[in-house]
mmCIF file of C-alpha atoms in Angstrom:
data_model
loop_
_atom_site.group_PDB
_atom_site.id
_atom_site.type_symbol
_atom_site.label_atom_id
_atom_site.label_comp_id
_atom_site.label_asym_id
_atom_site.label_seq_id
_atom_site.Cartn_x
_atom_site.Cartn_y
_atom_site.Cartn_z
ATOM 1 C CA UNK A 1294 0.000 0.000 0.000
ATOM 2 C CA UNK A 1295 2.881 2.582 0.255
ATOM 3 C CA UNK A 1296 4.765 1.782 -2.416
ATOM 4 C CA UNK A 1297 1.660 2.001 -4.446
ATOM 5 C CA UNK A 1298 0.491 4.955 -3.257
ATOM 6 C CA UNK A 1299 3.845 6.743 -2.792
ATOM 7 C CA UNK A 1300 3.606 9.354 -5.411
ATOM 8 C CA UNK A 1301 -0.748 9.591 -5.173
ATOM 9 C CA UNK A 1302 -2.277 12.172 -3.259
ATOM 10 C CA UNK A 1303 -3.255 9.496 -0.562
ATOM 11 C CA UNK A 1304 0.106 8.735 0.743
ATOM 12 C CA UNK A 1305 -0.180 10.585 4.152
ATOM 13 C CA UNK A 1306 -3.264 8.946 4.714
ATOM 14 C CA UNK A 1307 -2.223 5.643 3.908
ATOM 15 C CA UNK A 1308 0.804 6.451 6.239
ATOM 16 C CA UNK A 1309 -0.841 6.914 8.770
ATOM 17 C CA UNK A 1310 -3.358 4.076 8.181
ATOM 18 C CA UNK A 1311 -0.374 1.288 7.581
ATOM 19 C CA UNK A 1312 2.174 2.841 10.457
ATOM 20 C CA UNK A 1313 -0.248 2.948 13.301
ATOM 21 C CA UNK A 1314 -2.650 0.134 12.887
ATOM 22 C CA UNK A 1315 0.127 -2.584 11.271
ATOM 23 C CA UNK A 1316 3.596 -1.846 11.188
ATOM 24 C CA UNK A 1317 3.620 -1.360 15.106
ATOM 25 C CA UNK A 1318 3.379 -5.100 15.192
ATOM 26 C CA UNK A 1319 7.396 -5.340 14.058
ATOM 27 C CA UNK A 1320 9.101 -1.969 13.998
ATOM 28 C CA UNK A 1321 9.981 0.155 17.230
ATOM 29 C CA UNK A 1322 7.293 2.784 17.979
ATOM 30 C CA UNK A 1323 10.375 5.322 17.921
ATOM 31 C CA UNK A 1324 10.255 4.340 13.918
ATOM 32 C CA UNK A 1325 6.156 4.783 13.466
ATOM 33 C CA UNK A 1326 6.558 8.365 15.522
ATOM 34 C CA UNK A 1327 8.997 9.244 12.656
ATOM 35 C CA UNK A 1328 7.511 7.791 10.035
ATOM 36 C CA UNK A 1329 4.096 9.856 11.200
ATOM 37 C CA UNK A 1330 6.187 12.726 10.839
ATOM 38 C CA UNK A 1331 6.985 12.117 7.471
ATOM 39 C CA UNK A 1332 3.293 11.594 6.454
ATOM 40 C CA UNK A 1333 2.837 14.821 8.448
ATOM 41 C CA UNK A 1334 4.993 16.735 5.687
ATOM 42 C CA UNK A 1335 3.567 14.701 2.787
ATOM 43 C CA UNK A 1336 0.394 15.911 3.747
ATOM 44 C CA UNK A 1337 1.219 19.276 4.095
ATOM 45 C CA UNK A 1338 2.786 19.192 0.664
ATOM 46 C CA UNK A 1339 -0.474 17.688 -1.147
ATOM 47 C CA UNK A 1340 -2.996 19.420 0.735
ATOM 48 C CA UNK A 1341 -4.218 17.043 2.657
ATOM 49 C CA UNK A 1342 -4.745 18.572 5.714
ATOM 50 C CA UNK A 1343 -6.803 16.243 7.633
ATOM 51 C CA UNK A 1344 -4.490 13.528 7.301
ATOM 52 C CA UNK A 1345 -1.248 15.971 7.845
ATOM 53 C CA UNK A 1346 -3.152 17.098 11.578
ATOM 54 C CA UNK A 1347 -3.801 13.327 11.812
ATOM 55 C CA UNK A 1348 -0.254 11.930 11.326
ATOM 56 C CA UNK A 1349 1.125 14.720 13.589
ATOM 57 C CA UNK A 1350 -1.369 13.686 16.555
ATOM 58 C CA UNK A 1351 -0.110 10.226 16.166
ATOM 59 C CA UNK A 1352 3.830 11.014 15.592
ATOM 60 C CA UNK A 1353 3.084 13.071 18.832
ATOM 61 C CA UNK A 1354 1.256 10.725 21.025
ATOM 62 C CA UNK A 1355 3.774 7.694 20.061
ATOM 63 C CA UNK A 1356 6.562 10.224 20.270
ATOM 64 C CA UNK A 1357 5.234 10.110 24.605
ATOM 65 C CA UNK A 1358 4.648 6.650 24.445
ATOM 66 C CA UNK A 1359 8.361 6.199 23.827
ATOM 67 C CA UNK A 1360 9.118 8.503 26.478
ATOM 68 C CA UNK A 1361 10.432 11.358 24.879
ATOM 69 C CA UNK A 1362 10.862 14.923 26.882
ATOM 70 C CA UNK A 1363 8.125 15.966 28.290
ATOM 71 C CA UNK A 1364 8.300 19.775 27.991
ATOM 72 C CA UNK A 1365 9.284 19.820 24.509
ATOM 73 C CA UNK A 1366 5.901 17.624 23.975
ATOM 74 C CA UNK A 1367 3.981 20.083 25.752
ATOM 75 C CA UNK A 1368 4.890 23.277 23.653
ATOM 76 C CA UNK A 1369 4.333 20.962 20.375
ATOM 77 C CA UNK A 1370 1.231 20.241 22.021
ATOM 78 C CA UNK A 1371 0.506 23.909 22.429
ATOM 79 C CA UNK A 1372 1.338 25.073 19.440
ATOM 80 C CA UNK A 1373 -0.579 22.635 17.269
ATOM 81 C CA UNK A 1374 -3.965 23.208 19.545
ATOM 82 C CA UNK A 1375 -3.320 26.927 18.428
ATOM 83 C CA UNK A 1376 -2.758 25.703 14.864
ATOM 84 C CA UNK A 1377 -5.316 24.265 14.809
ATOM 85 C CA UNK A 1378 -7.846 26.394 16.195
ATOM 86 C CA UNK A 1379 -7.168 29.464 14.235
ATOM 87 C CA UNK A 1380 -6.986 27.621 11.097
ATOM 88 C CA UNK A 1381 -10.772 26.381 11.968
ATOM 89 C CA UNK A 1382 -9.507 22.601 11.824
ATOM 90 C CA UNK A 1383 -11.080 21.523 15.150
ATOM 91 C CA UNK A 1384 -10.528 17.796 14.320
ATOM 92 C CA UNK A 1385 -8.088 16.360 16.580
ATOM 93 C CA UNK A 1386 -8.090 20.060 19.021
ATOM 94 C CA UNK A 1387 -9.582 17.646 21.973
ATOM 95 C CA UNK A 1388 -7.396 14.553 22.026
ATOM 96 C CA UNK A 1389 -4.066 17.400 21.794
ATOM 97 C CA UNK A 1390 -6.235 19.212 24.614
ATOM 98 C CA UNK A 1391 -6.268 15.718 26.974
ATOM 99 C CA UNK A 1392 -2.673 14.332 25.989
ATOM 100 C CA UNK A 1393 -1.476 18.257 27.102
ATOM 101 C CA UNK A 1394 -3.341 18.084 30.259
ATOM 102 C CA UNK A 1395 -1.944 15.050 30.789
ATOM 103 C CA UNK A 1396 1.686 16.056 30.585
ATOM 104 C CA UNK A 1397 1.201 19.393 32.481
ATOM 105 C CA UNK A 1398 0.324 17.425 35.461
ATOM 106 C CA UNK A 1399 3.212 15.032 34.952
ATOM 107 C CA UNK A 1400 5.355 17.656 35.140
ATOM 108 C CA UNK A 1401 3.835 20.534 37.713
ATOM 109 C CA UNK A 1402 1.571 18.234 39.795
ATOM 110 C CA UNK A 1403 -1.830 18.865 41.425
ATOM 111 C CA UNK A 1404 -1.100 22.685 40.653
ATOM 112 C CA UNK A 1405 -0.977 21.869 36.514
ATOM 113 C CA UNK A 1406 -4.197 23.788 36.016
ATOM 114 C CA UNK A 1407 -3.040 26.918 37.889
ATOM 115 C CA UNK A 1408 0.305 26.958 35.848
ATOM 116 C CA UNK A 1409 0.432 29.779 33.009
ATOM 117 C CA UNK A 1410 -1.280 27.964 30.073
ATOM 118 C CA UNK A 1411 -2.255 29.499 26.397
ATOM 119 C CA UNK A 1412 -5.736 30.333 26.868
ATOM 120 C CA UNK A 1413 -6.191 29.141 23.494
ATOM 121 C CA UNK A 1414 -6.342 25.997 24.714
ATOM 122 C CA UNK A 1415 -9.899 23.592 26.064
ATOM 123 C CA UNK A 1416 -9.742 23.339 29.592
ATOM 124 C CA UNK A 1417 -9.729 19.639 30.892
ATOM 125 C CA UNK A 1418 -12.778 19.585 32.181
ATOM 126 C CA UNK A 1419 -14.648 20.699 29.039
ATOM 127 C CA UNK A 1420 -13.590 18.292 27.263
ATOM 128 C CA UNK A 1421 -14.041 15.136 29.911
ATOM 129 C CA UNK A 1422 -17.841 16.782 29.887
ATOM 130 C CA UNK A 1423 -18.521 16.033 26.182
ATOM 131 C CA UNK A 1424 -21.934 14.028 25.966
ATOM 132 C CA UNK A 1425 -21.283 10.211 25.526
ATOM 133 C CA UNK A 1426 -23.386 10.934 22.041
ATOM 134 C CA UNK A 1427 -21.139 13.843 20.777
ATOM 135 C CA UNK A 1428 -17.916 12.350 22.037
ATOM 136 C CA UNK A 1429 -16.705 9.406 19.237
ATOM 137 C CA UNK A 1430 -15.337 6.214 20.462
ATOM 138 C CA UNK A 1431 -11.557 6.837 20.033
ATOM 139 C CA UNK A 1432 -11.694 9.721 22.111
ATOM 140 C CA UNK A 1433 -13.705 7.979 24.882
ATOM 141 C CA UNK A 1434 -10.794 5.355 24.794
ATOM 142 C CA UNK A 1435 -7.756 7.611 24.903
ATOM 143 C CA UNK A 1436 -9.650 9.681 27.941
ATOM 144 C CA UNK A 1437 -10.077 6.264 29.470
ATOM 145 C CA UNK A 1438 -6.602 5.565 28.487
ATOM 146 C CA UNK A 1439 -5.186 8.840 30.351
ATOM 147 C CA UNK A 1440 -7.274 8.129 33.362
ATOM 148 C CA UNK A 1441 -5.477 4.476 33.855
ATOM 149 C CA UNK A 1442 -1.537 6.763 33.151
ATOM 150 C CA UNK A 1443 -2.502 9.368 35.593
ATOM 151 C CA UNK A 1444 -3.660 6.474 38.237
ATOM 152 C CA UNK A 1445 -1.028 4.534 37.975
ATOM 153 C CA UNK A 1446 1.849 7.888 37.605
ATOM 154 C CA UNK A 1447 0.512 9.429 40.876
ATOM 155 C CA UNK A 1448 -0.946 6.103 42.583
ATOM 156 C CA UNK A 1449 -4.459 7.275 43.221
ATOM 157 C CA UNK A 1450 -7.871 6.084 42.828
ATOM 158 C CA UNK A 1451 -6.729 2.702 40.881
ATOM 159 C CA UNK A 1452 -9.850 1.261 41.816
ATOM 160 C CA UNK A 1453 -11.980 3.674 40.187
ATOM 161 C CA UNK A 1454 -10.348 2.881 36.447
ATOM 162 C CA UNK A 1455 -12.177 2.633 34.008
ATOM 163 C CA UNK A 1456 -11.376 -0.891 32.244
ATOM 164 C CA UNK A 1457 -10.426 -0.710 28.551
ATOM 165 C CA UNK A 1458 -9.557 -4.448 28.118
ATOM 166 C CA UNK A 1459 -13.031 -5.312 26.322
ATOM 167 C CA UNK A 1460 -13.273 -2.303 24.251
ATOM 168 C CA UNK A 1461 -9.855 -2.318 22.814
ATOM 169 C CA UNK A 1462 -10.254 -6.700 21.894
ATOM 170 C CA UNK A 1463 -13.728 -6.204 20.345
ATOM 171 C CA UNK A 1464 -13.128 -3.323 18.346
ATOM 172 C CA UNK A 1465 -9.927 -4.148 17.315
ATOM 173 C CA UNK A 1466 -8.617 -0.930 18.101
ATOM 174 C CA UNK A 1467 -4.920 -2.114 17.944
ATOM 175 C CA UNK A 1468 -2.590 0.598 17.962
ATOM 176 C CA UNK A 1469 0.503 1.921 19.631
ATOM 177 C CA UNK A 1470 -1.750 3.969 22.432
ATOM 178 C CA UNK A 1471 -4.711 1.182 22.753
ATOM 179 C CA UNK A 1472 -1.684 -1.562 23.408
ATOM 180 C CA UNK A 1473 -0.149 0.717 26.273
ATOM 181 C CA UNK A 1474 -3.431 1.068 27.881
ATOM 182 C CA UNK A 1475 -3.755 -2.595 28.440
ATOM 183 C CA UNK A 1476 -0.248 -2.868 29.563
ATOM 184 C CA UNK A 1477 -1.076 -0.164 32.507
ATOM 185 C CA UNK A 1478 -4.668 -1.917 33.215
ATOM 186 C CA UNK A 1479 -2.718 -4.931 33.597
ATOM 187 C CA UNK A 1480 -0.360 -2.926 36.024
ATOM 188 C CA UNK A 1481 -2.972 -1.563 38.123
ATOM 189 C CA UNK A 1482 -4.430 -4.812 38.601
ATOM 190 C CA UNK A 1483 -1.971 -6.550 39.757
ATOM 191 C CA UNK A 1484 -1.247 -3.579 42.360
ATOM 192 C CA UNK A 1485 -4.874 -3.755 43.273
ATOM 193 C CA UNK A 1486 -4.729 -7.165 43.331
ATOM 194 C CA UNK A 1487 -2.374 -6.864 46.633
ATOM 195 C CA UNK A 1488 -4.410 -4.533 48.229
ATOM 196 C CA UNK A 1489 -7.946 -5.577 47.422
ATOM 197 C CA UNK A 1490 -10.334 -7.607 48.948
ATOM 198 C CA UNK A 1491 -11.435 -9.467 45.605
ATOM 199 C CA UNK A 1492 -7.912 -10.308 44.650
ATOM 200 C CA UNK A 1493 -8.208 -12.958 42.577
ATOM 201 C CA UNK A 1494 -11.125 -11.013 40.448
ATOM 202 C CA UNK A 1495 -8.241 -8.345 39.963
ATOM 203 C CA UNK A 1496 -5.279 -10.759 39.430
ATOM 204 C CA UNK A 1497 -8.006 -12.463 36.857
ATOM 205 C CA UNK A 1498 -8.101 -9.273 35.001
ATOM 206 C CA UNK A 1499 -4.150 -8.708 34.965
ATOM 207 C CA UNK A 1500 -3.323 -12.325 33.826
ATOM 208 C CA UNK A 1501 -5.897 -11.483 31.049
ATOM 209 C CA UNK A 1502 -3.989 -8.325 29.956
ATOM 210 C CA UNK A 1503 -0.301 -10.437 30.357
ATOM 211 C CA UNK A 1504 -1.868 -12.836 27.941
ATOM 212 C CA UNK A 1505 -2.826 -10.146 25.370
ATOM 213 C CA UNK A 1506 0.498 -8.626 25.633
ATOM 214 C CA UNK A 1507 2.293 -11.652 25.171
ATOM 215 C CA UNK A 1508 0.461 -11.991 21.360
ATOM 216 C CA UNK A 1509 2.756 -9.453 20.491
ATOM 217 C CA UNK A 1510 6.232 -10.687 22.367
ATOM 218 C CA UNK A 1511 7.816 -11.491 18.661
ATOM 219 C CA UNK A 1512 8.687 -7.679 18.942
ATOM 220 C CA UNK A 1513 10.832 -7.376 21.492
ATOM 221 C CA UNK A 1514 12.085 -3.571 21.018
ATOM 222 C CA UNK A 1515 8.679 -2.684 21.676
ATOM 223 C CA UNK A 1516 7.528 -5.196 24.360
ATOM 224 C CA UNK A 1517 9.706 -7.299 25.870
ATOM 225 C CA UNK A 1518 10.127 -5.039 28.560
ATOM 226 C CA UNK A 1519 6.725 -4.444 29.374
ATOM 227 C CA UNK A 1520 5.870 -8.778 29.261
ATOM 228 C CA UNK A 1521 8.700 -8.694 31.582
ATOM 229 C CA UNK A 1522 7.162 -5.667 34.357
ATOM 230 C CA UNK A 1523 3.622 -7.060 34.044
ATOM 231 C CA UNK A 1524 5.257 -10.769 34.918
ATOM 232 C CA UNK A 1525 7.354 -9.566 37.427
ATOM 233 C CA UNK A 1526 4.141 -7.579 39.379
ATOM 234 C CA UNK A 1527 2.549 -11.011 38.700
ATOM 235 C CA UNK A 1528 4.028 -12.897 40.308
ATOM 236 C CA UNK A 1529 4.935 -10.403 43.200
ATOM 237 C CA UNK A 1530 1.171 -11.085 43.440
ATOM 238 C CA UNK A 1531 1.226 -14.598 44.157
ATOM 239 C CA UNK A 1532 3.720 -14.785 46.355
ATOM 240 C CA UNK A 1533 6.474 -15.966 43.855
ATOM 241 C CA UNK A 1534 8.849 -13.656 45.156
ATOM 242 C CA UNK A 1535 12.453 -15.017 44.370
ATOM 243 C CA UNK A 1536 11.131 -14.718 40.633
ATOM 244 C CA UNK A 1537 9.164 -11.624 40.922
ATOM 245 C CA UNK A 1538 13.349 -10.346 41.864
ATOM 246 C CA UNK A 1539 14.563 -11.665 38.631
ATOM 247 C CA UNK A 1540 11.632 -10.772 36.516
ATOM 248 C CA UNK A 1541 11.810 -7.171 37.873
ATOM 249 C CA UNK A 1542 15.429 -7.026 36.873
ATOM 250 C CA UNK A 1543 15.024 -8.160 33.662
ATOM 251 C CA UNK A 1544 12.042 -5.627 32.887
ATOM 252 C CA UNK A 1545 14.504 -3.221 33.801
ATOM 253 C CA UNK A 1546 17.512 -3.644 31.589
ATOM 254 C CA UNK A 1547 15.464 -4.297 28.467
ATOM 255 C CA UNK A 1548 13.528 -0.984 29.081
ATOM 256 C CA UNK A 1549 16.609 0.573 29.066
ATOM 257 C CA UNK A 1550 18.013 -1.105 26.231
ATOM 258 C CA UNK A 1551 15.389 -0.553 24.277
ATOM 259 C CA UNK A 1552 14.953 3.177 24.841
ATOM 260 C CA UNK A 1553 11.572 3.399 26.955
ATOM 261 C CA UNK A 1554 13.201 6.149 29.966
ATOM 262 C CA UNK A 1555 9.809 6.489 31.480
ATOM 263 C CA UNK A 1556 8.776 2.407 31.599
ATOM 264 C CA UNK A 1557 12.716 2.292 32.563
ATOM 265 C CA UNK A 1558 11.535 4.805 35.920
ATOM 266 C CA UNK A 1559 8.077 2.701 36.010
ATOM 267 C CA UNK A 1560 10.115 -0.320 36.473
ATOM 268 C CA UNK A 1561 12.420 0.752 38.853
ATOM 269 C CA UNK A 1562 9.876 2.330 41.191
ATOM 270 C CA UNK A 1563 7.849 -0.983 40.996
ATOM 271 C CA UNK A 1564 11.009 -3.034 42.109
ATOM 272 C CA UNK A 1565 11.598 -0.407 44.549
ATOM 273 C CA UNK A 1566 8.119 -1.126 45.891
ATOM 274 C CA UNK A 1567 8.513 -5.030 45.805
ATOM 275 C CA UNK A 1568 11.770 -4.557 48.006
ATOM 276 C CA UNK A 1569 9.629 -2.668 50.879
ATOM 277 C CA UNK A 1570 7.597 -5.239 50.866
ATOM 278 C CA UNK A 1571 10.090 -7.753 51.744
ATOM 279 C CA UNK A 1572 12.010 -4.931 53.841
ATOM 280 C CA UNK A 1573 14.852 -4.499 51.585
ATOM 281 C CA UNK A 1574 15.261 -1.121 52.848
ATOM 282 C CA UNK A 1575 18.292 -0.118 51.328
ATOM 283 C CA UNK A 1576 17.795 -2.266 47.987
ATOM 284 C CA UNK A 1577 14.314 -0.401 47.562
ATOM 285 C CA UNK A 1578 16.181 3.071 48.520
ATOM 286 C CA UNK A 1579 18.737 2.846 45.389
ATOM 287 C CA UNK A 1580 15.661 1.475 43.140
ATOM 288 C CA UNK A 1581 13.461 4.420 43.995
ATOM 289 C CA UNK A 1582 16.511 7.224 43.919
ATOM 290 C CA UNK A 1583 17.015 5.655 40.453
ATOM 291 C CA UNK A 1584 13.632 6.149 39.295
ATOM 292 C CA UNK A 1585 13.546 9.519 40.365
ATOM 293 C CA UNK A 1586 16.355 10.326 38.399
ATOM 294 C CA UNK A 1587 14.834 9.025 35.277
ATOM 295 C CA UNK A 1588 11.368 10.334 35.902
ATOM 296 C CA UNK A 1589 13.314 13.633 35.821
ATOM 297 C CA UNK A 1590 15.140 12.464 32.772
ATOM 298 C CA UNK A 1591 11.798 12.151 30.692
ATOM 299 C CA UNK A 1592 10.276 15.513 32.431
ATOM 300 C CA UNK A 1593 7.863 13.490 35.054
ATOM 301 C CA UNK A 1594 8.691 15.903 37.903
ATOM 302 C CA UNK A 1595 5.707 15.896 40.144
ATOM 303 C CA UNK A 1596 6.179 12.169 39.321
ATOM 304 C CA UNK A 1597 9.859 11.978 40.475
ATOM 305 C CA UNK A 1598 8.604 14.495 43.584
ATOM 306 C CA UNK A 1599 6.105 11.958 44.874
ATOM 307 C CA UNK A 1600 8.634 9.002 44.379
ATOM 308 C CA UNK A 1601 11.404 11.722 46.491
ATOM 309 C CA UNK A 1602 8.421 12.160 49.303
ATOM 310 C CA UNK A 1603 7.579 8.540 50.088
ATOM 311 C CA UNK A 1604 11.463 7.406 50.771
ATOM 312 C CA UNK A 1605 12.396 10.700 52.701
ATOM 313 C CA UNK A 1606 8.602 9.216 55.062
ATOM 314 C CA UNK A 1607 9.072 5.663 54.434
ATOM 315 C CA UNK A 1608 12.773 4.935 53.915
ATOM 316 C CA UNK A 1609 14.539 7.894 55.977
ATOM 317 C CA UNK A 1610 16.036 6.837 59.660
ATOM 318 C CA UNK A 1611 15.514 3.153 59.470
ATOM 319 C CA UNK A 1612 11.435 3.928 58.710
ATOM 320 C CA UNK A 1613 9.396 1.098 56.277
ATOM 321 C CA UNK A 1614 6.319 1.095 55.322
ATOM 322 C CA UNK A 1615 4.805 -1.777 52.752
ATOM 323 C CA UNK A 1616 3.090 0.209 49.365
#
């Protein structure tokens, strides 16, 4: 379909078609960001400007699923909404709005909203209001999507996420962003699953998004890591614990080697986490100083602030405390 369509004035849409919904299954995301970028320019050159504002919200949401800098996704953010908006092309002005929202609270905290913002820009909460009937189902998703990030990032309300699991499996809706929202229900499962009364209803649900991940384990740049964390919090769960040490380990080094700073920070803090548990004290201290530093590395700061808080209470003068 690209070759044929290389030279035709469809090639940005079929670029963005072919990179987010198929070639994600074998080449990096890191790849499919750029190669939305390049349908992004092709668009722009043929005058296709839906699919030109389409490939760029894809290039730029992959582009934070492989954990690049946070700020400098927030002005692109910022500048596109404002692109958009004066140029009357309100297509894709929401799902910028959410993914910016999203990163200004990674990065300032519970005070994002007060922060100085263009006021250009949707508020959050006008665009969480849209009725169910005006609202279409991909941007349901990705708010549902952002919901299970910001749960899991700040390690609040877990047990009021909504679940994307059946949505994503009976709709198909296999892309880079639907994927990564199973991989983080799966994660907050398997937390809840430790702290829940029902445990074995959430430890169900995790070992049901493990198995869904593991469909797509033949890429390893993009997964491996992420098989490894969800394995790793797994068994954690049930008590498997001298594996749970070498699973954790493993998640670790592959999402470093394979470029993922802010699952490399996830990972980390999780192991960190795992090692309170058992009262590892200073083992869980150097995993969670280490996951501050690359929370800060990606521009998670109120992220890497939250991590600093809970070992200066829980890992300070000998203190412990189980997460």
């Amino acid at each position: 379909a690209l070759r044929l369509s290389e030279n035709s004035k469809y090639i940005s849409n079929v670029i963005a078609v072919v990179k987010q919904y198929i070639s994600w299954v074998s080449e990096p995301f890191h790849a499919i960001a750029e190669s939305n970028l390049v349908g992004f320019h092709a668009g722009n050159r043929i005058g296709d400007e839906f699919s030109s504002s389409l490939n760029y919200y894809l290039h730029t949401t992959t582009c934070f699923l492989c954990g690049k800098n946070l700020s400098v996704l927030k002005e692109v953010c910022s500048a596109e909404i404002v692109r958009l908006i004066e140029n009357k092309h309100k297509w894709f002005v929401p799902s910028f709005s959410m993914l910016y929202w999203v990163i200004a609270e990674l990065i300032d905290g519970s005070d994002f909203q007060s922060t100085n913002h263009n006021p250009l820009i949707p508020c959050e909460q006008s665009i969480v209001t849209i009725p169910a009937n005006a609202m279409h189902g991909s941007l349901e998703l990705f708010l549902d999507i952002c919901k299970l990030m910001r749960s899991l990032f700040f390690r609040r309300d877990m047990d009021k996420c909504v679940s994307v699991l059946d949505r994503i499996m009976a709709a198909c809706q296999l892309r880079p962003l639907t994927i990564i929202g199973v991989f983080f229900e799966g994660l907050i499962s398997f937390e809840m699953a430790r702290k829940a009364s029902d445990s074995m209803k959430w430890i169900s649900n995790g070992e049901i998004a493990l198995t869904f991940m593991k469909k797509w384990e033949s890429s390893k740049w993009n997964f491996e890591n992420k098989i490894k964390l969800l394995e790793a919090e797994r068994m954690r769960s049930l008590g498997f614990f001298d594996l749970a040490t070498k699973l954790y380990q493993e998640a670790i080094l592959s999402s470093e080697k394979h470029k993922f700073v802010h699952e490399h920070a996830i990972s980390l803090e999780m192991q960190g986490l795992f090692f309170v548990s058992r009262k590892f004290n200073d083992d869980a201290k150097i995993s969670l100083e280490k996951s501050v530093k690359f929370h800060k590395t990606w521009g998670a700061n109120a992220v890497a602030k939250r991590i600093e808080t809970y070992v200066t209470k829980h890992l300070t003068n000998g203190n412990s405390t189980e997460s």
